[in-house]
Amino acid sequence: MAESSAHDDFYLRYYVGHRGKFGHEFMEFELSPSGKLRYANNSNYKHETMIRKEVYVSPAVVEETRRIITESEITTKVDDSNWREPDRNTGKQELEIKIGNEHIAFTCAEIGSLLDVQNSSDPEGLRIFYYLTQDLKCLVFSLIALHFKIKPIPYNSG
């Protein structure tokens, strides 16, 4: 039972967004220990509507996400105190992680490219954040695309 409660102490939330001529545009996802993955993407470009998806993933996916976060060393090597703060003209990124007794949150101005990372006052810490968020976004996009695939891959038994 103790091992189960250790796995229950996990939560992940990522947000990236800005306010511009198309209103509040953002992408956000969160993963809870139960395996509930919630995804939202809002863009008013060409009068698009908000996309919301919710899916439950297996405990193996939750554990893999924990592994990715732990191996990135973001909880032990990174401090966002020297990162560029978001302001009215830039979007912002937020990453909130709870693993076991550790609960951390990072906030910075929206990162446009790796050049923004290299030119920052903390390129090493921001690089860890940048690559971790890229990995997490790829994982979430893959899970959402696989789960909501409109044309299933045909099964050929021959």
Coordinates of N, CA and C in Angstrom, one line a residue:
M1 N 0.8 -1.2 0.0 CA 0.0 0.0 0.0 C 0.9 1.3 0.0
A2 N 2.0 1.2 0.7 CA 2.9 2.4 0.7 C 3.4 2.8 -0.7
E3 N 3.7 1.7 -1.5 CA 4.1 2.0 -2.9 C 3.0 2.7 -3.7
S4 N 1.8 2.3 -3.5 CA 0.7 2.9 -4.2 C 0.5 4.4 -3.9
S5 N 0.7 4.7 -2.6 CA 0.5 6.1 -2.2 C 1.7 7.0 -2.7
A6 N 2.9 6.4 -2.9 CA 4.0 7.1 -3.5 C 3.7 7.5 -4.9
H7 N 3.0 6.5 -5.6 CA 2.7 6.8 -7.0 C 1.5 7.8 -7.1
D8 N 0.7 7.9 -6.1 CA -0.4 8.8 -6.1 C 0.1 10.3 -6.0
D9 N 1.3 10.5 -5.4 CA 1.8 11.8 -5.3 C 2.5 12.3 -6.5
F10 N 1.7 12.4 -7.6 CA 2.2 12.9 -8.8 C 1.2 13.8 -9.5
Y11 N 1.6 14.9 -10.1 CA 0.7 15.8 -10.8 C 1.6 16.6 -11.7
L12 N 1.1 16.9 -12.9 CA 1.8 17.6 -13.9 C 0.9 18.6 -14.6
R13 N 1.3 19.8 -14.7 CA 0.5 20.8 -15.5 C 1.4 21.7 -16.3
Y14 N 1.1 21.9 -17.6 CA 1.9 22.8 -18.4 C 1.0 23.7 -19.1
Y15 N 1.4 25.0 -19.2 CA 0.6 26.0 -19.9 C 1.5 26.9 -20.7
V16 N 1.1 27.2 -21.9 CA 1.8 28.2 -22.7 C 0.7 29.1 -23.4
G17 N 0.9 30.4 -23.3 CA -0.1 31.2 -23.9 C 0.2 32.7 -23.9
H18 N -0.6 33.4 -24.6 CA -0.4 34.9 -24.7 C -1.8 35.5 -25.1
R19 N -1.8 36.8 -24.9 CA -3.0 37.6 -25.4 C -2.5 38.4 -26.5
G20 N -3.2 38.3 -27.6 CA -2.8 39.1 -28.8 C -4.1 39.5 -29.6
K21 N -3.9 39.8 -30.9 CA -5.0 40.3 -31.6 C -6.1 39.3 -31.8
F22 N -5.9 38.0 -31.6 CA -6.9 37.0 -31.6 C -7.4 36.6 -30.3
G23 N -7.1 37.4 -29.2 CA -7.6 37.1 -27.9 C -6.6 36.3 -27.1
H24 N -7.1 35.6 -26.1 CA -6.3 34.7 -25.3 C -6.1 33.4 -26.0
E25 N -4.9 33.1 -26.5 CA -4.6 31.9 -27.2 C -3.6 31.1 -26.3
F26 N -3.9 29.8 -26.1 CA -3.1 29.0 -25.2 C -3.3 27.6 -25.5
M27 N -2.3 26.8 -24.9 CA -2.3 25.4 -24.9 C -2.0 24.9 -23.5
E28 N -2.8 24.0 -23.0 CA -2.5 23.6 -21.6 C -2.9 22.1 -21.5
F29 N -2.1 21.4 -20.7 CA -2.4 20.0 -20.4 C -2.1 19.7 -18.9
E30 N -2.8 18.7 -18.4 CA -2.5 18.3 -17.0 C -2.7 16.8 -16.9
L31 N -1.8 16.1 -16.1 CA -1.9 14.7 -15.9 C -1.9 14.4 -14.4
S32 N -3.0 13.7 -14.0 CA -3.1 13.4 -12.6 C -2.7 12.0 -12.3
P33 N -2.5 11.6 -11.0 CA -2.1 10.3 -10.7 C -3.1 9.2 -11.1
S34 N -4.3 9.6 -11.3 CA -5.3 8.6 -11.7 C -5.2 8.2 -13.2
G35 N -4.3 9.0 -13.9 CA -4.1 8.7 -15.3 C -5.0 9.6 -16.2
K36 N -5.7 10.5 -15.5 CA -6.6 11.5 -16.3 C -5.7 12.5 -17.0
L37 N -5.7 12.6 -18.3 CA -5.0 13.5 -19.1 C -6.0 14.5 -19.7
R38 N -5.9 15.8 -19.3 CA -6.7 16.8 -19.9 C -5.9 17.7 -20.7
Y39 N -6.5 18.0 -21.9 CA -5.8 18.9 -22.9 C -6.7 20.0 -23.4
A40 N -6.2 21.2 -23.5 CA -7.0 22.3 -24.0 C -6.2 23.1 -24.9
N41 N -6.7 23.5 -26.0 CA -6.0 24.4 -27.0 C -7.0 25.5 -27.5
N42 N -6.7 26.7 -27.2 CA -7.6 27.8 -27.6 C -6.9 28.7 -28.6
S43 N -7.5 28.9 -29.7 CA -7.1 29.9 -30.7 C -8.3 30.5 -31.4
N44 N -8.3 31.8 -31.5 CA -9.4 32.4 -32.2 C -9.1 32.8 -33.6
Y45 N -7.9 32.3 -34.0 CA -7.5 32.5 -35.4 C -8.5 31.9 -36.4
K46 N -9.0 32.7 -37.3 CA -10.0 32.3 -38.3 C -11.3 31.8 -37.5
H47 N -11.5 32.3 -36.4 CA -12.7 32.1 -35.6 C -12.8 30.6 -35.1
E48 N -11.6 30.0 -34.9 CA -11.6 28.6 -34.4 C -12.2 28.6 -32.9
T49 N -12.6 27.4 -32.5 CA -13.2 27.3 -31.2 C -12.1 26.5 -30.3
M50 N -12.4 26.5 -29.0 CA -11.5 25.8 -28.1 C -11.6 24.3 -28.3
I51 N -10.4 23.7 -28.3 CA -10.4 22.2 -28.4 C -10.1 21.7 -27.0
R52 N -11.0 20.8 -26.6 CA -10.8 20.2 -25.2 C -10.8 18.7 -25.4
K53 N -9.9 18.0 -24.9 CA -9.8 16.5 -24.9 C -9.5 16.0 -23.5
E54 N -10.1 14.9 -23.2 CA -9.8 14.2 -21.9 C -9.8 12.8 -22.2
V55 N -8.7 12.1 -21.6 CA -8.5 10.7 -21.8 C -7.8 10.1 -20.6
Y56 N -8.1 8.9 -20.3 CA -7.4 8.2 -19.2 C -6.3 7.4 -19.8
V57 N -5.1 7.5 -19.3 CA -3.9 6.7 -19.7 C -3.6 5.7 -18.7
S58 N -2.8 4.7 -19.1 CA -2.5 3.6 -18.2 C -1.4 4.0 -17.1
P59 N -1.3 3.3 -16.0 CA -0.3 3.6 -15.0 C 1.1 3.6 -15.6
A60 N 1.4 2.8 -16.7 CA 2.7 2.7 -17.3 C 3.0 4.1 -18.0
V61 N 2.0 4.8 -18.5 CA 2.2 6.1 -19.1 C 2.5 7.1 -18.1
V62 N 1.8 7.0 -16.9 CA 2.0 7.9 -15.8 C 3.5 7.7 -15.3
E63 N 3.9 6.5 -15.2 CA 5.2 6.2 -14.7 C 6.3 6.7 -15.7
E64 N 6.0 6.5 -17.0 CA 7.0 7.0 -18.0 C 7.1 8.5 -17.9
T65 N 6.0 9.2 -17.7 CA 6.1 10.6 -17.6 C 6.9 11.0 -16.3
R66 N 6.7 10.3 -15.2 CA 7.5 10.6 -14.0 C 8.9 10.4 -14.3
R67 N 9.3 9.3 -15.1 CA 10.7 9.0 -15.4 C 11.3 10.1 -16.2
I68 N 10.5 10.6 -17.2 CA 11.0 11.6 -18.1 C 11.4 12.9 -17.3
I69 N 10.5 13.2 -16.4 CA 10.6 14.4 -15.5 C 11.8 14.2 -14.6
T70 N 11.9 13.1 -13.9 CA 13.0 12.8 -13.0 C 14.3 12.8 -13.7
E71 N 14.4 12.1 -14.8 CA 15.7 12.1 -15.6 C 16.1 13.4 -16.1
S72 N 15.2 14.4 -16.3 CA 15.6 15.7 -16.8 C 16.3 16.5 -15.7
E73 N 16.2 16.1 -14.5 CA 16.8 16.7 -13.3 C 16.3 18.2 -13.1
I74 N 15.1 18.4 -13.6 CA 14.5 19.8 -13.4 C 14.2 20.1 -12.0
T75 N 13.9 19.1 -11.2 CA 13.5 19.3 -9.8 C 14.8 19.5 -8.9
T76 N 15.9 19.2 -9.4 CA 17.1 19.3 -8.6 C 18.1 20.3 -9.1
K77 N 18.1 20.6 -10.4 CA 19.2 21.5 -11.0 C 18.7 22.8 -11.5
V78 N 17.4 23.1 -11.4 CA 16.8 24.3 -12.1 C 16.1 25.2 -11.1
D79 N 16.4 26.5 -11.3 CA 15.8 27.6 -10.5 C 15.4 28.7 -11.5
D80 N 14.1 29.0 -11.5 CA 13.6 30.0 -12.5 C 13.8 31.5 -12.1
S81 N 14.5 31.7 -11.0 CA 14.6 33.1 -10.4 C 15.3 34.1 -11.4
N82 N 16.2 33.6 -12.3 CA 16.9 34.4 -13.2 C 16.3 34.4 -14.6
W83 N 15.1 33.8 -14.8 CA 14.5 33.7 -16.1 C 13.7 35.0 -16.4
R84 N 13.6 35.3 -17.7 CA 12.8 36.4 -18.1 C 11.4 36.3 -17.6
E85 N 10.9 37.3 -16.9 CA 9.5 37.3 -16.5 C 8.5 37.6 -17.6
P86 N 7.4 37.0 -17.6 CA 6.4 37.3 -18.7 C 5.9 38.8 -18.4
D87 N 5.6 39.5 -19.5 CA 5.0 40.8 -19.4 C 3.8 40.9 -20.4
R88 N 3.3 42.1 -20.5 CA 2.1 42.3 -21.4 C 2.5 41.9 -22.9
N89 N 3.7 42.1 -23.3 CA 4.1 41.9 -24.7 C 4.5 40.5 -25.0
T90 N 4.8 39.7 -24.0 CA 5.2 38.3 -24.2 C 4.2 37.4 -23.6
G91 N 4.2 36.2 -24.2 CA 3.4 35.2 -23.6 C 4.1 34.6 -22.4
K92 N 3.5 33.6 -21.8 CA 4.2 33.0 -20.6 C 4.0 31.5 -20.7
Q93 N 5.0 30.8 -20.1 CA 5.0 29.4 -19.9 C 5.0 29.0 -18.4
E94 N 4.2 28.0 -18.1 CA 4.2 27.6 -16.7 C 4.3 26.1 -16.7
L95 N 5.1 25.6 -15.8 CA 5.2 24.1 -15.6 C 5.1 23.8 -14.1
E96 N 4.1 23.0 -13.7 CA 3.9 22.7 -12.3 C 4.1 21.2 -12.2
I97 N 4.9 20.7 -11.3 CA 5.2 19.3 -11.1 C 5.1 19.0 -9.6
K98 N 4.4 17.9 -9.3 CA 4.4 17.4 -7.9 C 4.8 15.9 -8.1
I99 N 5.9 15.6 -7.5 CA 6.4 14.2 -7.4 C 6.8 13.9 -5.9
G100 N 6.1 13.0 -5.3 CA 6.3 12.7 -3.9 C 6.1 13.9 -3.1
N101 N 7.0 14.3 -2.2 CA 6.9 15.4 -1.3 C 7.3 16.7 -2.0
E102 N 7.8 16.6 -3.2 CA 8.3 17.8 -3.9 C 7.2 18.4 -4.8
H103 N 7.0 19.7 -4.6 CA 6.0 20.4 -5.4 C 6.7 21.7 -5.9
I104 N 6.9 21.8 -7.2 CA 7.6 22.9 -7.8 C 6.8 23.5 -8.9
A105 N 7.0 24.8 -9.2 CA 6.4 25.5 -10.3 C 7.4 26.4 -10.9
F106 N 7.4 26.4 -12.3 CA 8.3 27.3 -13.0 C 7.5 28.2 -13.9
T107 N 7.9 29.5 -14.0 CA 7.2 30.4 -14.9 C 8.3 31.2 -15.6
C108 N 8.0 31.5 -16.9 CA 8.9 32.3 -17.7 C 8.2 32.9 -18.9
A109 N 8.8 33.8 -19.5 CA 8.3 34.4 -20.7 C 8.3 33.3 -21.8
E110 N 7.3 33.4 -22.7 CA 7.2 32.4 -23.7 C 8.6 32.3 -24.5
I111 N 9.0 31.0 -24.7 CA 10.3 30.8 -25.4 C 9.9 30.6 -26.9
G112 N 10.5 31.4 -27.7 CA 10.2 31.3 -29.2 C 11.1 30.3 -29.9
S113 N 12.3 30.2 -29.4 CA 13.3 29.3 -30.1 C 14.4 29.0 -29.1
L114 N 15.3 28.1 -29.6 CA 16.5 27.8 -28.8 C 17.4 29.0 -28.6
L115 N 17.3 30.0 -29.6 CA 18.1 31.2 -29.5 C 17.7 32.0 -28.2
D116 N 16.4 32.0 -27.9 CA 16.0 32.7 -26.7 C 16.6 32.0 -25.4
V117 N 16.8 30.7 -25.5 CA 17.4 30.0 -24.4 C 18.9 30.3 -24.3
Q118 N 19.6 30.3 -25.4 CA 21.0 30.6 -25.4 C 21.3 32.0 -25.0
N119 N 20.5 32.9 -25.3 CA 20.7 34.3 -24.9 C 20.2 34.7 -23.5
S120 N 19.7 33.8 -22.8 CA 19.1 34.1 -21.5 C 20.2 34.2 -20.4
S121 N 19.9 34.7 -19.2 CA 20.8 34.8 -18.2 C 21.1 33.4 -17.5
D122 N 20.3 32.4 -17.8 CA 20.5 31.1 -17.2 C 20.3 30.0 -18.3
P123 N 21.2 30.0 -19.3 CA 21.0 29.1 -20.5 C 20.9 27.6 -20.1
E124 N 21.6 27.2 -19.1 CA 21.6 25.7 -18.7 C 20.3 25.3 -18.1
G125 N 19.8 26.1 -17.2 CA 18.5 25.8 -16.5 C 17.4 25.9 -17.5
L126 N 17.4 27.0 -18.3 CA 16.3 27.2 -19.3 C 16.3 26.1 -20.4
R127 N 17.5 25.6 -20.7 CA 17.7 24.5 -21.7 C 17.0 23.3 -21.2
I128 N 17.2 22.9 -19.9 CA 16.5 21.8 -19.3 C 15.0 21.9 -19.4
F129 N 14.5 23.1 -19.0 CA 13.1 23.4 -19.0 C 12.6 23.3 -20.5
Y130 N 13.3 23.9 -21.4 CA 12.9 23.9 -22.8 C 12.7 22.5 -23.4
Y131 N 13.8 21.7 -23.2 CA 13.8 20.3 -23.7 C 12.7 19.4 -23.0
L132 N 12.6 19.6 -21.7 CA 11.6 18.8 -21.0 C 10.2 19.2 -21.5
T133 N 9.9 20.4 -21.6 CA 8.5 20.8 -22.1 C 8.3 20.3 -23.5
Q134 N 9.3 20.4 -24.4 CA 9.2 19.8 -25.7 C 8.9 18.3 -25.7
D135 N 9.6 17.6 -24.8 CA 9.4 16.1 -24.7 C 7.9 15.9 -24.2
L136 N 7.5 16.6 -23.2 CA 6.2 16.4 -22.6 C 5.1 16.8 -23.6
K137 N 5.3 17.8 -24.4 CA 4.3 18.2 -25.4 C 4.2 17.1 -26.5
C138 N 5.3 16.6 -26.9 CA 5.3 15.5 -27.9 C 4.6 14.3 -27.4
L139 N 4.8 13.9 -26.1 CA 4.2 12.8 -25.5 C 2.7 13.0 -25.5
V140 N 2.2 14.2 -25.0 CA 0.8 14.5 -24.9 C 0.1 14.5 -26.3
F141 N 0.8 15.2 -27.3 CA 0.2 15.2 -28.6 C 0.1 13.8 -29.2
S142 N 1.0 13.0 -29.0 CA 1.0 11.6 -29.5 C -0.2 10.8 -28.8
L143 N -0.3 10.9 -27.5 CA -1.4 10.2 -26.8 C -2.8 10.7 -27.3
I144 N -2.9 12.0 -27.4 CA -4.2 12.6 -27.8 C -4.5 12.1 -29.3
A145 N -3.5 12.2 -30.1 CA -3.7 11.8 -31.5 C -4.1 10.3 -31.7
L146 N -3.4 9.5 -30.9 CA -3.6 8.0 -30.9 C -5.0 7.7 -30.4
H147 N -5.4 8.4 -29.3 CA -6.7 8.1 -28.7 C -7.9 8.5 -29.6
F148 N -7.7 9.7 -30.2 CA -8.8 10.3 -31.0 C -8.7 10.1 -32.5
K149 N -7.9 9.1 -32.9 CA -7.7 8.9 -34.3 C -9.0 8.6 -35.0
I150 N -9.3 9.4 -36.1 CA -10.6 9.3 -36.8 C -10.6 8.0 -37.6
K151 N -9.5 7.8 -38.4 CA -9.5 6.6 -39.2 C -8.5 5.6 -38.6
P152 N -9.1 4.6 -37.9 CA -8.2 3.6 -37.3 C -7.3 2.9 -38.3
I153 N -6.2 2.5 -37.8 CA -5.2 1.7 -38.7 C -5.9 0.4 -38.9
P154 N -6.0 0.0 -40.2 CA -6.7 -1.3 -40.5 C -5.8 -2.5 -40.0
Y155 N -6.5 -3.5 -39.6 CA -5.9 -4.7 -39.1 C -5.9 -5.7 -40.2
N156 N -4.8 -6.2 -40.6 CA -4.7 -7.2 -41.7 C -4.3 -8.5 -41.0
S157 N -5.2 -9.5 -41.0 CA -4.9 -10.8 -40.3 C -4.2 -11.7 -41.3
G158 N -4.0 -11.4 -42.5 CA -3.4 -12.3 -43.5 C -2.0 -12.3 -43.5

